Amino acid sequence: MKRVLVIGATGLIGSRFVELAKNIFEIIPVDEKVLDITNQQAVEEYFSTTQLDAVVNFAAFTNVDAAEKERNDTKGLCYKLNVTGVENLAYASKKYNKFLVQISTDFVFSGTTDNPGPYDELSPVPYELLPSMGWYGWTKKEAEVKIENARAKSAIVRIVYPFSFGKYDLKLDYAKNFLKLYDDGKLFPIFTDQTITLLYIEDLINPLSKILEEELQGIFHIVSSDIATPFDFVEYLLSKARNVEGVVKKGSMEEFLKTPGRTPRPRLGGLKTEITQQKLEMKFRTWREMVDEFASKL
Ligand SMILES: NC(=O)c1ccc[n+]([C@@H]2O[C@H](COP(=O)([O-])OP(=O)(O)OC[C@H]3O[C@@H](n4cnc5c(N)ncnc54)[C@H](OP(=O)(O)O)[C@@H]3O)[C@@H](O)[C@H]2O)c1
C-alpha cells in the first residue's frame, strides 16, 4: 500500500479525502501543527525523515475575501501559504523523489468576457495579475508555476465549488451553505449570469486515487462533466433536498461585481474535463447526478 502524506488533512476537502481513501492508501494526515509548509527547513526535515511515497497538498489560504485584503503583498500569509509553502513542497518532492499532487482551482483563470471559461487542461493561465482576478486566484496560479519550475514528479488537480454529504463543522460547503440560507429565510437572489462547474467531493476520490497510485503527471480537471449557473444549481438543489420549486430569485453577478469593494471572481468560469476523463479512462457525472446523490443521502 502506498504511503501518502496528506497536507491540509483537517480542511473541508482534505478531511473527506482522508476519510474516504483510508482503505486505498496508508495515509499520513498532517495539519499546520504537525508540519508548517511555509517553513522550508521543517518541510526538508519532514521529507528526509518520514517514509512516504506521495504527497497531496490540500492546504491553502482559502478565504477569498480575506486574501483580497492582502492583494500584492508577497509577505502576507496568503502568499506565504499558497505560493511559498507549495514551492517548499515542490523542491522537497524533487529532492527526495516523491510524487506531489497540488490541489488547485478554476480561480487561476480570469473568467471574463474577453477570455471566458469553461477552460480545458491546456488553456493558458494569465501572466500578470489582472484587475479582474482576485489575489487568492493569483496565488493559486503562482503555485502552479512554482510546481512546474521545480520539475518534481507532479500533478495539478483543479477542482471547483465542492460539496459533500460528509459532516464538517468548520465551514459550510457550496451546497450546505445554500441550504442553510434557505432554512434561515436568508436566501438572496442567485446569479443567472455566472457559469460554474461543481464537485461532489465523493467524486474526487477515485480519480485522485488513480493519479496518486499511477503517479500520473500533468494538469487534471476533476469536476462535473457539464456547466451550471448558480441559479440553476440552487433551484435544482432545493427541489431535491427541500422539495420546493420556484422560490429562488434571480440575481446578476455582473451587477454585483460593479459594487465597490467586491472581491473579483471568475464570472464565466468552470472547467472542461474531456482530456482528464480520457487520460484517466473514467466518466465523470453531471452536476445534476451529483446533486441527486447528495440529496438522497441527507
Ligand atoms: N473550498 C473551496 O471552495 C475550494 C474550491 C476550489 C479549490 N479549492 C482548493 O482545495 C484545497 C482544499 O480547500 P479547503 O476548502 O478544503 O481548505 P480549508 O478547509 O481552508 O483547509 C485548509 C487546510 O490547510 C491547513 N493549513 C493552513 N496553514 C497551513 C500551514 N502553514 N501548513 C500546513 N497546513 C496548513 C489547515 O490546517 P489547520 O487547520 O491546522 O490550520 C487546513 O487543514 C485548497 O487547495 C483550495 O485552494 C477549494
mmCIF file of N, CA, C and O in Angstrom, residues 147-201:
data_model
loop_
_atom_site.group_PDB
_atom_site.id
_atom_site.type_symbol
_atom_site.label_atom_id
_atom_site.label_comp_id
_atom_site.label_asym_id
_atom_site.label_seq_id
_atom_site.Cartn_x
_atom_site.Cartn_y
_atom_site.Cartn_z
ATOM 1 N N ILE A 147 5.396 24.854 -9.102
ATOM 2 C CA ILE A 147 5.482 23.393 -9.224
ATOM 3 C C ILE A 147 6.119 23.012 -10.556
ATOM 4 O O ILE A 147 7.013 22.160 -10.612
ATOM 5 N N GLU A 148 5.674 23.672 -11.609
ATOM 6 C CA GLU A 148 6.265 23.355 -12.921
ATOM 7 C C GLU A 148 7.760 23.672 -12.922
ATOM 8 O O GLU A 148 8.566 22.901 -13.435
ATOM 9 N N ASN A 149 8.148 24.809 -12.318
ATOM 10 C CA ASN A 149 9.565 25.206 -12.298
ATOM 11 C C ASN A 149 10.437 24.231 -11.515
ATOM 12 O O ASN A 149 11.594 24.028 -11.852
ATOM 13 N N ALA A 150 9.875 23.629 -10.462
ATOM 14 C CA ALA A 150 10.676 22.739 -9.609
ATOM 15 C C ALA A 150 10.947 21.399 -10.299
ATOM 16 O O ALA A 150 11.848 20.670 -9.905
ATOM 17 N N ARG A 151 10.160 21.077 -11.308
ATOM 18 C CA ARG A 151 10.329 19.837 -12.091
ATOM 19 C C ARG A 151 10.285 18.559 -11.247
ATOM 20 O O ARG A 151 10.981 17.579 -11.540
ATOM 21 N N ALA A 152 9.493 18.604 -10.207
ATOM 22 C CA ALA A 152 9.260 17.364 -9.442
ATOM 23 C C ALA A 152 8.279 16.515 -10.237
ATOM 24 O O ALA A 152 7.574 17.019 -11.111
ATOM 25 N N LYS A 153 8.217 15.224 -9.924
ATOM 26 C CA LYS A 153 7.149 14.380 -10.494
ATOM 27 C C LYS A 153 5.860 14.901 -9.864
ATOM 28 O O LYS A 153 5.708 14.838 -8.641
ATOM 29 N N SER A 154 4.956 15.439 -10.680
ATOM 30 C CA SER A 154 3.822 16.110 -10.038
ATOM 31 C C SER A 154 2.583 16.152 -10.918
ATOM 32 O O SER A 154 2.648 15.987 -12.137
ATOM 33 N N ALA A 155 1.468 16.401 -10.245
ATOM 34 C CA ALA A 155 0.200 16.632 -10.935
ATOM 35 C C ALA A 155 -0.476 17.831 -10.283
ATOM 36 O O ALA A 155 -0.350 18.046 -9.080
ATOM 37 N N ILE A 156 -1.184 18.589 -11.113
ATOM 38 C CA ILE A 156 -2.018 19.677 -10.606
ATOM 39 C C ILE A 156 -3.462 19.251 -10.834
ATOM 40 O O ILE A 156 -3.837 18.922 -11.973
ATOM 41 N N VAL A 157 -4.222 19.205 -9.761
ATOM 42 C CA VAL A 157 -5.623 18.781 -9.868
ATOM 43 C C VAL A 157 -6.506 19.975 -9.551
ATOM 44 O O VAL A 157 -6.537 20.454 -8.414
ATOM 45 N N ARG A 158 -7.186 20.471 -10.580
ATOM 46 C CA ARG A 158 -8.068 21.635 -10.348
ATOM 47 C C ARG A 158 -9.486 21.155 -10.034
ATOM 48 O O ARG A 158 -10.005 20.261 -10.726
ATOM 49 N N ILE A 159 -10.059 21.777 -9.018
ATOM 50 C CA ILE A 159 -11.430 21.464 -8.638
ATOM 51 C C ILE A 159 -12.198 22.783 -8.489
ATOM 52 O O ILE A 159 -11.579 23.850 -8.469
ATOM 53 N N VAL A 160 -13.507 22.700 -8.364
ATOM 54 C CA VAL A 160 -14.333 23.912 -8.275
ATOM 55 C C VAL A 160 -15.532 23.636 -7.369
ATOM 56 O O VAL A 160 -16.055 22.527 -7.378
ATOM 57 N N TYR A 161 -15.996 24.623 -6.650
ATOM 58 C CA TYR A 161 -17.235 24.590 -5.852
ATOM 59 C C TYR A 161 -17.587 23.184 -5.318
ATOM 60 O O TYR A 161 -18.491 22.511 -5.799
ATOM 61 N N PRO A 162 -16.861 22.769 -4.266
ATOM 62 C CA PRO A 162 -17.079 21.432 -3.712
ATOM 63 C C PRO A 162 -18.287 21.345 -2.777
ATOM 64 O O PRO A 162 -18.614 22.320 -2.091
ATOM 65 N N PHE A 163 -18.908 20.196 -2.746
ATOM 66 C CA PHE A 163 -19.947 19.914 -1.746
ATOM 67 C C PHE A 163 -19.953 18.419 -1.451
ATOM 68 O O PHE A 163 -19.515 17.616 -2.275
ATOM 69 N N SER A 164 -20.441 18.080 -0.248
ATOM 70 C CA SER A 164 -20.362 16.688 0.200
ATOM 71 C C SER A 164 -21.457 16.426 1.214
ATOM 72 O O SER A 164 -21.893 17.343 1.895
ATOM 73 N N PHE A 165 -21.874 15.157 1.348
ATOM 74 C CA PHE A 165 -22.828 14.853 2.418
ATOM 75 C C PHE A 165 -22.105 14.601 3.739
ATOM 76 O O PHE A 165 -22.726 14.485 4.780
ATOM 77 N N GLY A 166 -20.766 14.548 3.686
ATOM 78 C CA GLY A 166 -19.983 14.300 4.907
ATOM 79 C C GLY A 166 -20.157 15.436 5.912
ATOM 80 O O GLY A 166 -20.470 16.565 5.547
ATOM 81 N N LYS A 167 -19.938 15.087 7.191
ATOM 82 C CA LYS A 167 -20.100 16.090 8.240
ATOM 83 C C LYS A 167 -18.798 16.881 8.377
ATOM 84 O O LYS A 167 -17.725 16.304 8.440
ATOM 85 N N TYR A 168 -18.886 18.203 8.380
ATOM 86 C CA TYR A 168 -17.702 19.043 8.592
ATOM 87 C C TYR A 168 -18.158 20.296 9.327
ATOM 88 O O TYR A 168 -19.068 20.988 8.856
ATOM 89 N N ASP A 169 -17.543 20.579 10.472
ATOM 90 C CA ASP A 169 -18.073 21.640 11.338
ATOM 91 C C ASP A 169 -17.462 23.018 11.112
ATOM 92 O O ASP A 169 -18.044 24.020 11.493
ATOM 93 N N LEU A 170 -16.274 23.067 10.488
ATOM 94 C CA LEU A 170 -15.557 24.341 10.490
ATOM 95 C C LEU A 170 -16.057 25.342 9.440
ATOM 96 O O LEU A 170 -15.908 26.543 9.604
ATOM 97 N N LYS A 171 -16.593 24.854 8.331
ATOM 98 C CA LYS A 171 -17.207 25.779 7.362
ATOM 99 C C LYS A 171 -18.196 25.017 6.490
ATOM 100 O O LYS A 171 -18.136 23.775 6.409
ATOM 101 N N LEU A 172 -19.078 25.767 5.837
ATOM 102 C CA LEU A 172 -20.107 25.122 5.009
ATOM 103 C C LEU A 172 -19.609 24.969 3.584
ATOM 104 O O LEU A 172 -18.909 25.842 3.069
ATOM 105 N N ASP A 173 -19.966 23.858 2.952
ATOM 106 C CA ASP A 173 -19.599 23.698 1.545
ATOM 107 C C ASP A 173 -20.629 24.411 0.665
ATOM 108 O O ASP A 173 -21.591 25.006 1.161
ATOM 109 N N TYR A 174 -20.430 24.343 -0.653
ATOM 110 C CA TYR A 174 -21.246 25.148 -1.578
ATOM 111 C C TYR A 174 -22.728 24.801 -1.483
ATOM 112 O O TYR A 174 -23.575 25.699 -1.507
ATOM 113 N N ALA A 175 -23.074 23.533 -1.342
ATOM 114 C CA ALA A 175 -24.494 23.150 -1.277
ATOM 115 C C ALA A 175 -25.075 23.416 0.109
ATOM 116 O O ALA A 175 -26.175 23.977 0.232
ATOM 117 N N LYS A 176 -24.340 23.045 1.139
ATOM 118 C CA LYS A 176 -24.873 23.208 2.503
ATOM 119 C C LYS A 176 -25.042 24.685 2.847
ATOM 120 O O LYS A 176 -25.932 25.049 3.612
ATOM 121 N N ASN A 177 -24.202 25.539 2.288
ATOM 122 C CA ASN A 177 -24.341 26.981 2.511
ATOM 123 C C ASN A 177 -25.695 27.478 1.986
ATOM 124 O O ASN A 177 -26.424 28.187 2.680
ATOM 125 N N PHE A 178 -26.057 27.061 0.775
ATOM 126 C CA PHE A 178 -27.348 27.498 0.213
ATOM 127 C C PHE A 178 -28.525 26.876 0.978
ATOM 128 O O PHE A 178 -29.550 27.527 1.177
ATOM 129 N N LEU A 179 -28.376 25.646 1.420
ATOM 130 C CA LEU A 179 -29.468 25.016 2.189
ATOM 131 C C LEU A 179 -29.674 25.761 3.509
ATOM 132 O O LEU A 179 -30.807 26.009 3.925
ATOM 133 N N LYS A 180 -28.571 26.172 4.138
ATOM 134 C CA LYS A 180 -28.687 26.899 5.415
ATOM 135 C C LYS A 180 -29.336 28.269 5.174
ATOM 136 O O LYS A 180 -30.211 28.691 5.933
ATOM 137 N N LEU A 181 -28.917 28.945 4.113
ATOM 138 C CA LEU A 181 -29.511 30.254 3.806
ATOM 139 C C LEU A 181 -31.023 30.107 3.589
ATOM 140 O O LEU A 181 -31.822 30.910 4.086
ATOM 141 N N TYR A 182 -31.405 29.065 2.873
ATOM 142 C CA TYR A 182 -32.838 28.827 2.632
ATOM 143 C C TYR A 182 -33.560 28.527 3.953
ATOM 144 O O TYR A 182 -34.603 29.128 4.259
ATOM 145 N N ASP A 183 -32.980 27.626 4.748
ATOM 146 C CA ASP A 183 -33.612 27.223 6.014
ATOM 147 C C ASP A 183 -33.754 28.416 6.965
ATOM 148 O O ASP A 183 -34.715 28.492 7.731
ATOM 149 N N ASP A 184 -32.779 29.340 6.909
ATOM 150 C CA ASP A 184 -32.815 30.512 7.799
ATOM 151 C C ASP A 184 -33.646 31.660 7.213
ATOM 152 O O ASP A 184 -33.695 32.754 7.790
ATOM 153 N N GLY A 185 -34.235 31.443 6.020
ATOM 154 C CA GLY A 185 -35.023 32.501 5.376
ATOM 155 C C GLY A 185 -34.161 33.644 4.863
ATOM 156 O O GLY A 185 -34.612 34.779 4.751
ATOM 157 N N LYS A 186 -32.881 33.341 4.570
ATOM 158 C CA LYS A 186 -31.963 34.425 4.177
ATOM 159 C C LYS A 186 -31.430 34.260 2.751
ATOM 160 O O LYS A 186 -30.383 34.810 2.407
ATOM 161 N N LEU A 187 -32.120 33.472 1.944
ATOM 162 C CA LEU A 187 -31.604 33.221 0.592
ATOM 163 C C LEU A 187 -31.698 34.506 -0.244
ATOM 164 O O LEU A 187 -32.771 35.082 -0.384
ATOM 165 N N PHE A 188 -30.568 34.946 -0.747
ATOM 166 C CA PHE A 188 -30.537 36.179 -1.564
ATOM 167 C C PHE A 188 -30.707 35.801 -3.035
ATOM 168 O O PHE A 188 -30.660 34.610 -3.386
ATOM 169 N N PRO A 189 -30.898 36.805 -3.923
ATOM 170 C CA PRO A 189 -31.009 36.474 -5.351
ATOM 171 C C PRO A 189 -29.745 35.763 -5.849
ATOM 172 O O PRO A 189 -28.634 36.137 -5.473
ATOM 173 N N ILE A 190 -29.932 34.753 -6.671
ATOM 174 C CA ILE A 190 -28.794 33.917 -7.092
ATOM 175 C C ILE A 190 -28.482 34.202 -8.574
ATOM 176 O O ILE A 190 -29.384 34.309 -9.407
ATOM 177 N N PHE A 191 -27.183 34.239 -8.867
ATOM 178 C CA PHE A 191 -26.715 34.665 -10.193
ATOM 179 C C PHE A 191 -27.189 33.734 -11.322
ATOM 180 O O PHE A 191 -27.006 32.525 -11.260
ATOM 181 N N THR A 192 -27.702 34.383 -12.359
ATOM 182 C CA THR A 192 -28.079 33.635 -13.573
ATOM 183 C C THR A 192 -27.027 33.829 -14.666
ATOM 184 O O THR A 192 -27.090 33.166 -15.707
ATOM 185 N N ASP A 193 -26.092 34.772 -14.431
ATOM 186 C CA ASP A 193 -25.126 35.101 -15.494
ATOM 187 C C ASP A 193 -23.711 34.659 -15.125
ATOM 188 O O ASP A 193 -22.742 35.198 -15.649
ATOM 189 N N GLN A 194 -23.594 33.706 -14.212
ATOM 190 C CA GLN A 194 -22.283 33.131 -13.890
ATOM 191 C C GLN A 194 -22.267 31.675 -14.367
ATOM 192 O O GLN A 194 -23.275 30.972 -14.211
ATOM 193 N N THR A 195 -21.138 31.242 -14.956
ATOM 194 C CA THR A 195 -21.026 29.824 -15.309
ATOM 195 C C THR A 195 -20.016 29.154 -14.376
ATOM 196 O O THR A 195 -18.944 29.698 -14.118
ATOM 197 N N ILE A 196 -20.414 27.994 -13.875
ATOM 198 C CA ILE A 196 -19.566 27.257 -12.936
ATOM 199 C C ILE A 196 -19.616 25.762 -13.270
ATOM 200 O O ILE A 196 -20.530 25.307 -13.964
ATOM 201 N N THR A 197 -18.628 25.048 -12.767
ATOM 202 C CA THR A 197 -18.756 23.594 -12.674
ATOM 203 C C THR A 197 -18.715 23.280 -11.183
ATOM 204 O O THR A 197 -18.364 24.141 -10.373
ATOM 205 N N LEU A 198 -19.063 22.057 -10.826
ATOM 206 C CA LEU A 198 -19.193 21.712 -9.406
ATOM 207 C C LEU A 198 -18.511 20.392 -9.131
ATOM 208 O O LEU A 198 -18.280 19.609 -10.054
ATOM 209 N N LEU A 199 -18.219 20.160 -7.855
ATOM 210 C CA LEU A 199 -17.622 18.875 -7.499
ATOM 211 C C LEU A 199 -18.276 18.304 -6.251
ATOM 212 O O LEU A 199 -18.194 18.892 -5.162
ATOM 213 N N TYR A 200 -18.908 17.165 -6.416
ATOM 214 C CA TYR A 200 -19.350 16.366 -5.275
ATOM 215 C C TYR A 200 -18.074 15.699 -4.760
ATOM 216 O O TYR A 200 -17.439 14.925 -5.496
ATOM 217 N N ILE A 201 -17.650 16.057 -3.544
ATOM 218 C CA ILE A 201 -16.299 15.672 -3.094
ATOM 219 C C ILE A 201 -16.086 14.157 -3.179
ATOM 220 O O ILE A 201 -14.983 13.697 -3.490
#
